[in-house]
Coordinates of C-alpha atoms and ligand atoms in Angstrom, one line a residue:
X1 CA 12.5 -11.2 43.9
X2 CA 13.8 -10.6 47.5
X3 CA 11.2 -7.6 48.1
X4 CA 7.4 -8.8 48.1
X5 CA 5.6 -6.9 50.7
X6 CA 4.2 -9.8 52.4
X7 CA 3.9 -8.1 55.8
X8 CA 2.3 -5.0 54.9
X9 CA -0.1 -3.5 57.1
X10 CA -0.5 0.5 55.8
X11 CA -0.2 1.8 52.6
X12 CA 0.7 5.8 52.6
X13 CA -0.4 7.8 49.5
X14 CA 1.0 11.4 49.3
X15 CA -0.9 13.1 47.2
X16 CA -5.0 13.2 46.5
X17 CA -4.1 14.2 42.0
X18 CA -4.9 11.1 39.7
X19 CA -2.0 9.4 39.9
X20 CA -2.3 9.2 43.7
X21 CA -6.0 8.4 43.6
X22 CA -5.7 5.9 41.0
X23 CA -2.9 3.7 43.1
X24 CA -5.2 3.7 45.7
X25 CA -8.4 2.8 44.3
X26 CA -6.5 -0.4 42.8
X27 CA -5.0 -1.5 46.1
X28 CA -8.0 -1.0 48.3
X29 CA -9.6 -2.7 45.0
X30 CA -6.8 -6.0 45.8
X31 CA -7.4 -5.3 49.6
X32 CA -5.3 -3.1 51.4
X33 CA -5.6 -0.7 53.6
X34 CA -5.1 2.7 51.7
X35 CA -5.1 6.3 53.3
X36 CA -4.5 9.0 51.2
X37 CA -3.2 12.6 52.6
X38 CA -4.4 15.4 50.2
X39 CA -3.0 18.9 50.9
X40 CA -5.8 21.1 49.8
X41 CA -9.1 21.1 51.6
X42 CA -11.2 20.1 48.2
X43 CA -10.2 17.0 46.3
X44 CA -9.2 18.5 42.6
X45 CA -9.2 21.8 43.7
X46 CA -7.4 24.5 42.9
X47 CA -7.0 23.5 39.2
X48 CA -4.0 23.6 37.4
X49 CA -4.3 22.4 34.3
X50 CA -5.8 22.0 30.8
X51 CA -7.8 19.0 30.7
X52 CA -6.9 17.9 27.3
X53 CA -6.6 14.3 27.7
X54 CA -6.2 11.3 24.6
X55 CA -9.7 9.6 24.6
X56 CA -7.5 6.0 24.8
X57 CA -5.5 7.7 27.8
X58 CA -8.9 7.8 30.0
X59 CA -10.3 4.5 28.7
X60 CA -6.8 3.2 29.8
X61 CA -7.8 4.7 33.4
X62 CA -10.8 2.5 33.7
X63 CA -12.7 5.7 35.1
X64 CA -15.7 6.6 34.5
X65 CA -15.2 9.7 33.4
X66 CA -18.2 10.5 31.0
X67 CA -19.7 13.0 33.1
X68 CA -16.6 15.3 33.1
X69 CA -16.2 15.7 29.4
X70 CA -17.0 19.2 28.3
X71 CA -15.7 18.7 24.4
X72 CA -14.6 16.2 22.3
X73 CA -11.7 16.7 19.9
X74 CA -11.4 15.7 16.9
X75 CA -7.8 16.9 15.9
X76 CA -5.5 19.7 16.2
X77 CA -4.6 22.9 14.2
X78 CA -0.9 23.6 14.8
X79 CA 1.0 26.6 13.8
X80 CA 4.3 27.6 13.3
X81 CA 6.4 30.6 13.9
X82 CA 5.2 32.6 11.1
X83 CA 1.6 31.0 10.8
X84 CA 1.8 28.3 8.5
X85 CA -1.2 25.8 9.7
X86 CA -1.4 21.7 9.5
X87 CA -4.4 20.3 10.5
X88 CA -4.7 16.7 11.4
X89 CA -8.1 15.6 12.0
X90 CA -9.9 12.1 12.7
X91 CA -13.5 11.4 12.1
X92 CA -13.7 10.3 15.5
X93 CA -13.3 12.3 18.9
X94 CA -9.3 11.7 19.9
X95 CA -9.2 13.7 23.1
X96 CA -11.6 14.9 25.6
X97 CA -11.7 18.4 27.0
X98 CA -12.5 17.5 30.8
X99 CA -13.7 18.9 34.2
X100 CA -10.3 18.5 35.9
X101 CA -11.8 18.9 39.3
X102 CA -14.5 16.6 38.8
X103 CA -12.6 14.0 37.1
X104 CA -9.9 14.1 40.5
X105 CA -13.3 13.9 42.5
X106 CA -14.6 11.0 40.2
X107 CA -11.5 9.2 41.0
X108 CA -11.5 9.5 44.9
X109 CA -15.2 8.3 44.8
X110 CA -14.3 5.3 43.3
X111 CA -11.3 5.1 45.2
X112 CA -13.6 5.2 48.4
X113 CA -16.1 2.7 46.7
X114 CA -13.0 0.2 47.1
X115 CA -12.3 1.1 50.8
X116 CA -9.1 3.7 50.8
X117 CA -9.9 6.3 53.0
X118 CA -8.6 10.1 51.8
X119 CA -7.9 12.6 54.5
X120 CA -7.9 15.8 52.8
X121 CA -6.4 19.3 54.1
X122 CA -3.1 17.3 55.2
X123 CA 0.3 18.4 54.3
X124 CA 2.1 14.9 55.0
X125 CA 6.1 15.5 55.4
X126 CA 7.1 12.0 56.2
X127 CA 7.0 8.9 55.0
X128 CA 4.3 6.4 56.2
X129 CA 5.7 2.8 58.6
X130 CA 5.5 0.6 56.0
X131 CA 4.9 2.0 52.4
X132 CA 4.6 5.3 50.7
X133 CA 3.5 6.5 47.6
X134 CA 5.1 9.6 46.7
X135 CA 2.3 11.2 44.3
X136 CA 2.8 14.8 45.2
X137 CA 3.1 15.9 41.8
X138 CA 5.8 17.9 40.2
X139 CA 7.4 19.4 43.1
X140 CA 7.3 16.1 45.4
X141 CA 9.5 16.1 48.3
X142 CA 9.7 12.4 48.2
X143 CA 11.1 12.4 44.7
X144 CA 13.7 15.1 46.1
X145 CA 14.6 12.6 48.9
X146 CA 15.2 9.9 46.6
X147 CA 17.8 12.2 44.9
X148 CA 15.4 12.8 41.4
X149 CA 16.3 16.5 40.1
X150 CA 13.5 18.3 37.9
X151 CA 13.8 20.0 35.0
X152 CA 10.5 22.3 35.7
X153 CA 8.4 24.2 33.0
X154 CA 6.5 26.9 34.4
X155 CA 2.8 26.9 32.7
X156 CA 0.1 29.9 33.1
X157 CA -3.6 29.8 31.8
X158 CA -7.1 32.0 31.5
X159 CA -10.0 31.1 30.4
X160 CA -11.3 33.5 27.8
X161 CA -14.6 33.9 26.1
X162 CA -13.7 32.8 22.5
X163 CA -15.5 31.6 19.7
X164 CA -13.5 28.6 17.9
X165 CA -14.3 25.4 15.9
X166 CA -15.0 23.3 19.0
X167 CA -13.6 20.1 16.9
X168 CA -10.0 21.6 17.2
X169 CA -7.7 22.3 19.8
X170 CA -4.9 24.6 18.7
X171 CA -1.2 24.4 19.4
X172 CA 1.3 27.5 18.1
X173 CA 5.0 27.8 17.8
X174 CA 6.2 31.2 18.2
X175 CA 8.7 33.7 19.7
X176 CA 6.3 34.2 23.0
X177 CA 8.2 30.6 24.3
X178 CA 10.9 29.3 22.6
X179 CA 10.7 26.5 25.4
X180 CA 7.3 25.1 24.7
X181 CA 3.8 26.5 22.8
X182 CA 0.8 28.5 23.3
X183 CA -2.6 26.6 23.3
X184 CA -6.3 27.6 22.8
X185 CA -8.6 25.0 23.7
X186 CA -12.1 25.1 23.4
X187 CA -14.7 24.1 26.5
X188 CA -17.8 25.2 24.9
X189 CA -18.9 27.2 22.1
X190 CA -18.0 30.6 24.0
X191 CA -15.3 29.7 26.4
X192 CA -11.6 28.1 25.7
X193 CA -8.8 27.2 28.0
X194 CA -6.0 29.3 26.7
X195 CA -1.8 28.7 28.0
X196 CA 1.9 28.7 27.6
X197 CA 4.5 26.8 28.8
X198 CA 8.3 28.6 29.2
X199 CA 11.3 28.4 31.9
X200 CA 10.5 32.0 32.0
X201 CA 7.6 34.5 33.1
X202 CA 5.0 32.4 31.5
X203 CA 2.2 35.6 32.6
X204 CA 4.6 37.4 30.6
X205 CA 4.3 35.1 27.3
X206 CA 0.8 34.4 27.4
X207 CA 0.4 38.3 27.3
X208 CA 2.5 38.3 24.6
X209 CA 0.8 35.3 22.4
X210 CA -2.9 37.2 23.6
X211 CA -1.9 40.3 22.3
X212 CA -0.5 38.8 18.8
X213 CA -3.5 37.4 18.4
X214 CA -5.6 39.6 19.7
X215 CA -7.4 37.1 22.5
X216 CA -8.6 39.0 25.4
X217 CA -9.0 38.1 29.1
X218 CA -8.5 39.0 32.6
X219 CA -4.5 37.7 33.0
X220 CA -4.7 38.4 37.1
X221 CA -7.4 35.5 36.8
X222 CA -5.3 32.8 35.6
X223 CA -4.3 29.5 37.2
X224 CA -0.2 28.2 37.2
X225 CA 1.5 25.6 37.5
X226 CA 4.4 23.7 36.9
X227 CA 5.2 21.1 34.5
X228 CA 8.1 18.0 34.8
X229 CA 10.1 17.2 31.6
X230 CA 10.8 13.8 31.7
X231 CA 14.4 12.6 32.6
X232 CA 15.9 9.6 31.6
X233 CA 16.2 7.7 34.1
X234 CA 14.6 8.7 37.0
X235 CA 14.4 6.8 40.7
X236 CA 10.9 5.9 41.4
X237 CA 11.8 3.2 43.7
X238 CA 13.5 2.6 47.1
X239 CA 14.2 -0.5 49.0
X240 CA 11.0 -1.5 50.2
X241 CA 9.6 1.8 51.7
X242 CA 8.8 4.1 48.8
X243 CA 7.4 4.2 45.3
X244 CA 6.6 7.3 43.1
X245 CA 3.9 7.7 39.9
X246 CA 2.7 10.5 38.4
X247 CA 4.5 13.8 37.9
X248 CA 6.4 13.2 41.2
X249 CA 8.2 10.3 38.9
X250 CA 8.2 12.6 35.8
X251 CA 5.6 10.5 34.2
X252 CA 4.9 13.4 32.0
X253 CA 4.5 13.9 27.7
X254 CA 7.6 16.4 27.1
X255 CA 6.1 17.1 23.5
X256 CA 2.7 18.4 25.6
X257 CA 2.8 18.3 29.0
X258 CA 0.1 15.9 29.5
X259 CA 0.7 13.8 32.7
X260 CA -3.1 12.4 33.5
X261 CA -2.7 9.5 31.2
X262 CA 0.3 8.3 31.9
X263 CA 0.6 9.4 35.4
X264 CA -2.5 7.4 36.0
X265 CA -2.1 4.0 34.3
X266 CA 1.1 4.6 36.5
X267 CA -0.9 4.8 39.1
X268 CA -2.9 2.0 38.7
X269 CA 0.1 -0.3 37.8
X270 CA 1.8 0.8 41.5
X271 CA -1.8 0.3 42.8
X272 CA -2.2 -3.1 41.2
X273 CA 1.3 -4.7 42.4
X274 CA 1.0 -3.2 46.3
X275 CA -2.4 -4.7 46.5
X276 CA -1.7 -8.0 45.3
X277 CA 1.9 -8.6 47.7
X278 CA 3.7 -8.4 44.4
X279 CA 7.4 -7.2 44.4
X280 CA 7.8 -3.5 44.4
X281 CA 10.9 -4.4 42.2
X282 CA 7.6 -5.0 39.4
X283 CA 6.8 -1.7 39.6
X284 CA 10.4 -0.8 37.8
X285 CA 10.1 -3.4 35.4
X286 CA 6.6 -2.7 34.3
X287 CA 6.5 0.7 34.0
X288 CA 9.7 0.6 32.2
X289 CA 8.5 -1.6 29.7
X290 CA 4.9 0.0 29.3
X291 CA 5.7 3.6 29.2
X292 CA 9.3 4.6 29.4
X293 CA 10.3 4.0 26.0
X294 CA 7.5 6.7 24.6
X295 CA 8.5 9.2 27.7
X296 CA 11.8 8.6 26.5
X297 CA 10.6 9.7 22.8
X298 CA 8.5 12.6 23.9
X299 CA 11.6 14.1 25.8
X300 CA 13.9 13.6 22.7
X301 CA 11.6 15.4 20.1
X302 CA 11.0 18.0 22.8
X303 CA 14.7 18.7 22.9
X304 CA 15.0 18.6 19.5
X305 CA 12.2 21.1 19.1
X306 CA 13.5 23.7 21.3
X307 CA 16.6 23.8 19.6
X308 CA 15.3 24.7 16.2
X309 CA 15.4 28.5 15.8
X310 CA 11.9 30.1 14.7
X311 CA 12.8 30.1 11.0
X312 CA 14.2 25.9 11.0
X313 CA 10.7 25.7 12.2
X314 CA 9.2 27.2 9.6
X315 CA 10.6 25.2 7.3
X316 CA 10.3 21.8 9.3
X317 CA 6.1 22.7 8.3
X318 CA 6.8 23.9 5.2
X319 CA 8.4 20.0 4.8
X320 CA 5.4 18.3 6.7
X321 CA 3.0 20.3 4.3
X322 CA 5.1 19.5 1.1
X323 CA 5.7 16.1 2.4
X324 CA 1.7 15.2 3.6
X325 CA 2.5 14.4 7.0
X326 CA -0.3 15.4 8.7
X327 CA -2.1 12.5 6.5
X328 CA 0.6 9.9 7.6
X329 CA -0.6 11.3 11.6
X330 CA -3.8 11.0 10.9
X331 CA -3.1 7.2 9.8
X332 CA -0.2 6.5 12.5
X333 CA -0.3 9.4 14.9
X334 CA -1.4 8.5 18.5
X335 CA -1.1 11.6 21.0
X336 CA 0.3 9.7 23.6
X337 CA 3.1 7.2 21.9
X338 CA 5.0 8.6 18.9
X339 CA 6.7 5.8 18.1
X340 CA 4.9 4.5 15.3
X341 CA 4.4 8.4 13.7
X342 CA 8.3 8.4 14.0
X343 CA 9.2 5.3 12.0
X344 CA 6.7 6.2 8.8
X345 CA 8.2 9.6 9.2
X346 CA 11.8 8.0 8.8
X347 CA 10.7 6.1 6.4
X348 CA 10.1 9.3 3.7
X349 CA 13.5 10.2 2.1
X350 CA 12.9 14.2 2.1
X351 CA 12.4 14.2 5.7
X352 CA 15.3 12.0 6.4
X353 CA 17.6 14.0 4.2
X354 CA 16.4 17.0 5.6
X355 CA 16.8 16.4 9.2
X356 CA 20.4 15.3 8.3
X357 CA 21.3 18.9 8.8
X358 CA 20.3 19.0 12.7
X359 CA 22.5 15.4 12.6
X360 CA 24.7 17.0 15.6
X361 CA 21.5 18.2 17.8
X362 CA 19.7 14.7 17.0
X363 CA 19.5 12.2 19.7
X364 CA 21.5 9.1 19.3
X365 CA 17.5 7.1 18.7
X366 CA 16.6 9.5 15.6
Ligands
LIG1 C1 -1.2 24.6 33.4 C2 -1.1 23.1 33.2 C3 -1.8 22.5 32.2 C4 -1.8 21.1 32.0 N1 -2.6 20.5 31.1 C5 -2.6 19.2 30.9 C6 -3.5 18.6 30.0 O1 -4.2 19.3 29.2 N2 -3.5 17.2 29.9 C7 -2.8 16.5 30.7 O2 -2.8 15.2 30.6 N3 -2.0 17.0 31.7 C8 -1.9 18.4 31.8 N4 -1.1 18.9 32.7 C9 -0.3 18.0 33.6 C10 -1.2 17.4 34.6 O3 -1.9 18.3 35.3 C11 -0.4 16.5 35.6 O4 0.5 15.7 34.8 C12 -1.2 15.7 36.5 O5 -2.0 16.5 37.4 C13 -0.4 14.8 37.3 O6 -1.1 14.1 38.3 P1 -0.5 13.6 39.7 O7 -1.5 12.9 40.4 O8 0.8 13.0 39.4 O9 -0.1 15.0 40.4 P2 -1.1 16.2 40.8 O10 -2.3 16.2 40.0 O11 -0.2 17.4 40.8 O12 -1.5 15.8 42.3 C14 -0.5 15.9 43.3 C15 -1.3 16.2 44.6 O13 -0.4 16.1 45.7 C16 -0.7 17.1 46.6 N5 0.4 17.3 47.5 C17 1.7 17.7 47.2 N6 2.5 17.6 48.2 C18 1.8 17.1 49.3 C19 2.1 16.8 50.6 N7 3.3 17.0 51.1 N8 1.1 16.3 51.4 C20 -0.2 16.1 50.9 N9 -0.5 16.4 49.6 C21 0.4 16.9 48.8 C22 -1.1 18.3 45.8 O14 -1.9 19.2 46.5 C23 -1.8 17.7 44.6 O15 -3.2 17.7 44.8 C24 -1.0 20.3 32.9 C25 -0.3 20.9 33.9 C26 -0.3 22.3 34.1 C27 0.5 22.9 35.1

């Protein structure tokens, strides 16, 4: 307990994304002085993402967010390789399809509401005197400095004008990435957010998946952007000078890339302990215990997906249809913590004896 930060004056925030904002509004919140330094001119702005968020990820945020939700999911249609479909749906909304921007500007009001002060247009390439928060996203310097290496996916997006069941977002499997999947995701009843994920050309994929499925948009006006797999064991803390949250830590779902949920309550928690003089050491020990353990369990079943070839896919649905798992998600499933999915799924011989072939590519926690 030898590193409270009873003598600190300045709090440096690198980085104006959620994770960033969200530290800040919780120690201005507890009192301190908070400047964030935001790169781009335009808080939120330019977008590079999704915006499919779990609807208990935002509450968790204590945001109000309401005004930035353009859907409301209420499951998913996944599909594999050769086009088998599961559908897991709830009779209540389970993800929001948000506003990015305006939720990242929602954030940095609130944040000002508490007193932290955001200087935007500032690229920031040092550390501040007393503390910094590194929340410069997935390719943070200050993660590099503290010696973290990134395994990087490389994600591309357009937003097509598309008619789909607005309940559903859709996730498929398929040769166009054999490192992640293709989504559709519908923003209104004409429009949906449509991406891929790959350590290749993901420009190249996505024309691939449009073209199989015959979605059609403008390619040239797509955003990118890069996406942290989640390793192990990452640093996120040095000494008493430097903390990281968000994607700059790897707080990121490996299963789906999302990184506002987590990466924010993060956030918060990194906000929470700076304002109130607490230990940094906290920080470890809390997000450890809150998070880490899922992080941990996203990675793993990432892994293990990629390393299925297109036809063990197939027949790891063929299992879940045969087998009624999407019922047992419906019941246990929570997008942003597998765990509890995971043990009922152990618990059904036929998928235990099954996976027993990919014993030597399972993870030592299967
Ligand atoms: C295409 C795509 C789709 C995605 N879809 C989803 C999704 O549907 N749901 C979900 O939950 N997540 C999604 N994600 C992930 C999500 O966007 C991130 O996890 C989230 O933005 C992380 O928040 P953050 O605050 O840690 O980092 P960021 O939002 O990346 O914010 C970091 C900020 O730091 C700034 N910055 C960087 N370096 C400096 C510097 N030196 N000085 C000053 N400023 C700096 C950047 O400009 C940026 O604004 C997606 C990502 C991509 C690429």
């Amino acid at each position: 307990m030898s590193s409270g930060l009873y003598l600190l004056v300045m709090v440096t925030i690198v980085g104006g994304g959620p994770a960033g904002l969200l530290c800040a509004k919780e120690a201005a919140y507890n009192g301190k002085k908070v400047v964030v330094y935001e790169e781009h001119e335009v808080i939120g702005e330019p977008v590079q993402c999704a915006g499919l968020v779990s609807k208990k990820g935002l509450d968790d945020l204590g945001v109000n967010y309401e005004s930035t939700v353009l859907n409301k999911s209420l499951g998913a249609r996944v599909y594999s390789p050769s086009g088998k479909e599961i559908e897991i749906k709830r009779k209540d909304a389970q993800a929001m399809v948000i506003d990015r921007a305006a939720l990242d500007k929602v954030i940095a009001e609130e944040a000002m509401a508490e007193g932290a002060e955001i200087k935007t247009g500032v690229r920031l390439l040092e550390r501040g005197a007393d503390l910094t928060v590194g929340a410069d996203g997935a390719s943070s310097y200050i993660a590099k400095d503290l010696g973290n290496k990134k395994d990087l996916l490389i994600a591309y997006q357009v937003t097509a004008k598309l008619e789909r069941d607005l309940d559903f977002v859709e996730l498929h499997f398929g040769s166009w990435s054999k490192d992640f999947f293709a989504w559709v995701i519908p923003e209104s009843e004409q429009h949906c957010r449509v991406g891929i994920a790959i350590k290749g050309d993901p420009k190249k994929a996505l024309m691939g998946f449009m073209k199989e499925k015959n979605i059609k948009a403008d390619l040239e006006k797509g955003i990118a952007g890069l996406i942290p797999l989640f390793s192990d064991n990452p640093t996120v803390f040095e000494k008493e000078r430097t903390l990281l949250v968000g994607d700059a830590a790897g707080q990121v779902k490996a299963t789906t890339g999302g990184g506002i949920a987590i990466g924010g309550f993060c956030g918060r928690i990194a906000g929470e302990i700076i304002g109130k003089d607490l230990p940094l050491t906290d920080y470890e020990v809390i997000w450890r215990r809150e998070v880490r353990k899922e992080l941990v369990l996203h990675r793993q079943l990432h892994d293990f997906l990629v390393s299925l070839t297109l036809e063990e896919m197939d027949e790891l649905f063929q299992l879940a249809i045969e087998e009624r798992v999407p019922e047992l998600i419906e019941e246990y499933g929570d997008m942003d913590k597998p765990s509890m999915l995971f043990k009922q799924l152990m618990a059904k011989p036929r998928v235990v004896s099954h996976m027993m072939k990919y014993l030597s590519r399972l993870p030592v926690s299967f």
